[in-house]
Coordinates of C-alpha atoms and ligand atoms in Angstrom, one line a residue:
X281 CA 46.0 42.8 144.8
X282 CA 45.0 45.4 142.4
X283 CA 42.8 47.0 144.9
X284 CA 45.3 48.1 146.8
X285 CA 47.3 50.0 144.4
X286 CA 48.2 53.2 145.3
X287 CA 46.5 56.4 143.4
X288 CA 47.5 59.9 143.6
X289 CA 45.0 61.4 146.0
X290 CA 43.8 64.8 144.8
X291 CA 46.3 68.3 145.6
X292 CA 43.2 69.8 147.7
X293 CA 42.8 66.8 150.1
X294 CA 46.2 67.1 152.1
X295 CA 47.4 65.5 155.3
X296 CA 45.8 68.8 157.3
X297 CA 41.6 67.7 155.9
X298 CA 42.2 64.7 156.5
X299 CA 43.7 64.6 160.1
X300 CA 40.9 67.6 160.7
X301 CA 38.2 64.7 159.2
X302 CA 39.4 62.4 162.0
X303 CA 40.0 65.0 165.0
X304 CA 36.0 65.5 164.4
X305 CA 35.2 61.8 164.8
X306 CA 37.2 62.2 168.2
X307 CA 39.9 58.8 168.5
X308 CA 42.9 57.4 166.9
X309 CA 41.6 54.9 165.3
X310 CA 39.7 57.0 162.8
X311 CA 42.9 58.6 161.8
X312 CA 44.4 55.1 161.6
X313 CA 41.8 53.7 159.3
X314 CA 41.6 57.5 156.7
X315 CA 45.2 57.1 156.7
X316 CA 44.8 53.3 155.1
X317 CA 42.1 54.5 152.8
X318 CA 43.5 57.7 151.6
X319 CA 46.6 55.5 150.1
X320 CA 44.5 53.2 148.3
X321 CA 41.8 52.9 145.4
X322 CA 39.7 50.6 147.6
X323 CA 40.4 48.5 150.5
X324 CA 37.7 45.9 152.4
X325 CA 37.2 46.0 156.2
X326 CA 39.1 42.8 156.9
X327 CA 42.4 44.5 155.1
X328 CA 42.0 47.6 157.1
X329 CA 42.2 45.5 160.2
X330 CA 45.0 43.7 158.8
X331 CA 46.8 47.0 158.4
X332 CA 45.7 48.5 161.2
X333 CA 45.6 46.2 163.9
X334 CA 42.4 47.5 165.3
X335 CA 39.5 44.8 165.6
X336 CA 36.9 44.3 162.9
X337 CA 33.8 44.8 164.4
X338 CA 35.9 48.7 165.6
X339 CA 36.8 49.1 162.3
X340 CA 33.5 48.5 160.7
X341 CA 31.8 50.8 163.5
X342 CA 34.1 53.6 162.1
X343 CA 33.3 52.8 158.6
X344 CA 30.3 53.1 158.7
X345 CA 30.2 56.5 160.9
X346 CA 32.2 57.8 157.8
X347 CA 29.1 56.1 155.3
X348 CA 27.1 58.1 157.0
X349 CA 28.2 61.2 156.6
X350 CA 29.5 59.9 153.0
X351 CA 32.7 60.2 153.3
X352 CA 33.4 56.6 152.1
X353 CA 31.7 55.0 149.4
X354 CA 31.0 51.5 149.6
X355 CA 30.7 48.7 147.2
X356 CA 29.3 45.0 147.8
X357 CA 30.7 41.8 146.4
X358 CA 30.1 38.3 147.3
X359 CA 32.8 35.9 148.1
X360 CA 32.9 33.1 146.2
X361 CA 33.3 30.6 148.5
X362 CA 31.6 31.3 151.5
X363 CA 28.7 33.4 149.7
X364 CA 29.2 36.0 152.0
X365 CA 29.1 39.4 151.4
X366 CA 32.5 41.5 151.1
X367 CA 32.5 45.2 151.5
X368 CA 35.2 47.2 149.7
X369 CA 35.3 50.8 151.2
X370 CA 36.9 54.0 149.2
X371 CA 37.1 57.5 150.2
X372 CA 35.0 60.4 148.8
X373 CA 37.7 63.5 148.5
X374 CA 35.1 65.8 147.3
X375 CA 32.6 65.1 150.3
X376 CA 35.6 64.8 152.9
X377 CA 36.5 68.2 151.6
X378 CA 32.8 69.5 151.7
X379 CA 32.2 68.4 155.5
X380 CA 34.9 70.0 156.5
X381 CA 33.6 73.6 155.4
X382 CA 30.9 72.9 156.7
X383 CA 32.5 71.6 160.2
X384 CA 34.2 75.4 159.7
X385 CA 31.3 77.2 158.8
X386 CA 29.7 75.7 161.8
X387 CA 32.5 76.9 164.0
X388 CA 32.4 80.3 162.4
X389 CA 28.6 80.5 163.2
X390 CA 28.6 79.5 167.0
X391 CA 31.3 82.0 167.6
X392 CA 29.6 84.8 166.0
X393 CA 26.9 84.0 168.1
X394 CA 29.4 83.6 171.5
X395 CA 31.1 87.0 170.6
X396 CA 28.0 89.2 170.2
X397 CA 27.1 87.4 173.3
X398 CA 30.1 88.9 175.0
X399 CA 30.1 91.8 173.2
X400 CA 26.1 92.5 174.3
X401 CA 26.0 92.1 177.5
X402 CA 27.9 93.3 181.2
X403 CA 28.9 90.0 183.1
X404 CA 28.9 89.8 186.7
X405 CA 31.2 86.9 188.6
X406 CA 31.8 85.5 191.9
X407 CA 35.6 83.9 190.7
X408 CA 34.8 80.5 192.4
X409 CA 36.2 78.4 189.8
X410 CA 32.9 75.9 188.1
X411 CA 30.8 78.8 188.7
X412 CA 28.8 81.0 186.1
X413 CA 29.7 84.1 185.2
X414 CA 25.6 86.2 185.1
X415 CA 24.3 88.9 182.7
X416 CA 23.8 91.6 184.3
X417 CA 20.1 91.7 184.3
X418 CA 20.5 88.5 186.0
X419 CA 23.0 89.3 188.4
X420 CA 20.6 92.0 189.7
X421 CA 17.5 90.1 190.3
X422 CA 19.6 88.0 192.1
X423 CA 20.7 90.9 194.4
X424 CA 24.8 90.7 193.1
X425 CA 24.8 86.9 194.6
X426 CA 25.9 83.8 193.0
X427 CA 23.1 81.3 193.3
X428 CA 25.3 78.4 193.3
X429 CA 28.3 79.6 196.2
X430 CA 26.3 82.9 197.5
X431 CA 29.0 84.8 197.1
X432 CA 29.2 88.4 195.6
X433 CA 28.8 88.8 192.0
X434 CA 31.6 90.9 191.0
X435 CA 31.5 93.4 187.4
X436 CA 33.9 90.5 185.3
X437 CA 36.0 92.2 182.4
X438 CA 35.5 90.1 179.5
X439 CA 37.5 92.1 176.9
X440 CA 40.3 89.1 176.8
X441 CA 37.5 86.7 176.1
X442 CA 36.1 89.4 173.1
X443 CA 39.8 89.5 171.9
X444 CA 39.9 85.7 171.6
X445 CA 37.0 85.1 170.1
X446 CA 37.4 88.0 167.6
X447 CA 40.9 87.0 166.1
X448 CA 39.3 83.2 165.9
X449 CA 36.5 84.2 164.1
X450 CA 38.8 86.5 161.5
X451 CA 40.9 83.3 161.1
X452 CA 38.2 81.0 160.3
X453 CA 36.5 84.0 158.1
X454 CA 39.8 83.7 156.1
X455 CA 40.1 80.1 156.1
X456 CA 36.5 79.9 154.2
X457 CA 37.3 82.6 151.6
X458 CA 40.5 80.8 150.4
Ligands
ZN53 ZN1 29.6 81.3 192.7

């Protein structure tokens, strides 16, 4: 079927983008279904299923998750014989490779925020485990007590977490200026 010839997918859009594309929709099936699609021109819903193994009504939930964020491109056709519509679904490289920068630069952003967090304020922690560690300002209206156990709020060192957070936030800073 010529629509399932194989085409050399673009250098930029390696294994890593694509596996990342999938991570973000959260299962396995997504990576299933990119990995059909990114070794073909087009492909409808029903082959995907064929190839996958994962039901038809799943893999058209997924497809269209993708449509939405327009990563796939879509194209119609009627069958000739039932008069029913077929869809034939092919990737978008450019836009797969444009989400994820901004799936980074989304990142980047909430853990600048998170480290000046740290960074700007004194925390104060009772070390049961599931409770929250309180700003200091906080901590002393509530008299150095933890209003969930009512134990005392202790000074917590959060220079680890500042470490952490820093060397992700170079890492992804580097990532985006490649
Ligand atoms: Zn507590």
């Amino acid at each position: 079927m010529p629509c399932e010839q194989r085409i050399p997918m673009l250098s930029f859009l390696d294994e890593k983008t694509l596996t990342k594309v999938a991570e973000v929709f959260g299962n396995e099936e997504a990576i299933r279904i990119i990995d059909v699609l990114k070794g073909v021109k087009e492909i409808t819903d029903d082959q995907i299923a064929n190839k996958t193994e994962i039901r038809l009504n799943i893999v058209r939930k997924i497809l269209y998750r993708f449509y939405d964020r327009s990563l796939v491109a879509l194209r119609r056709s009627r069958d000739q014989n039932t008069g029913w519509f077929i869809f034939h679904w092919r990737l978008q490289p450019d836009q797969l490779e444009g989400f994820i920068l901004n799936q980074k630069r989304h990142v980047l952003e909430k853990l600048q925020t998170r480290l000046g967090y740290e960074k700007d304020h004194d925390f104060y922690y009772c070390s049961t485990p599931g409770c929250k560690k309180i700003p200091f300002e906080d901590a002393m209206e509530l008299v150095f007590r933890c209003p969930t156990c009512n134990k005392l709020l202790m000074h917590y060192e959060n220079g680890k977490i500042i470490k952490v957070l820093a060397e992700k936030v170079e890492q992804l800073r580097k990532e985006l200026s490649e």
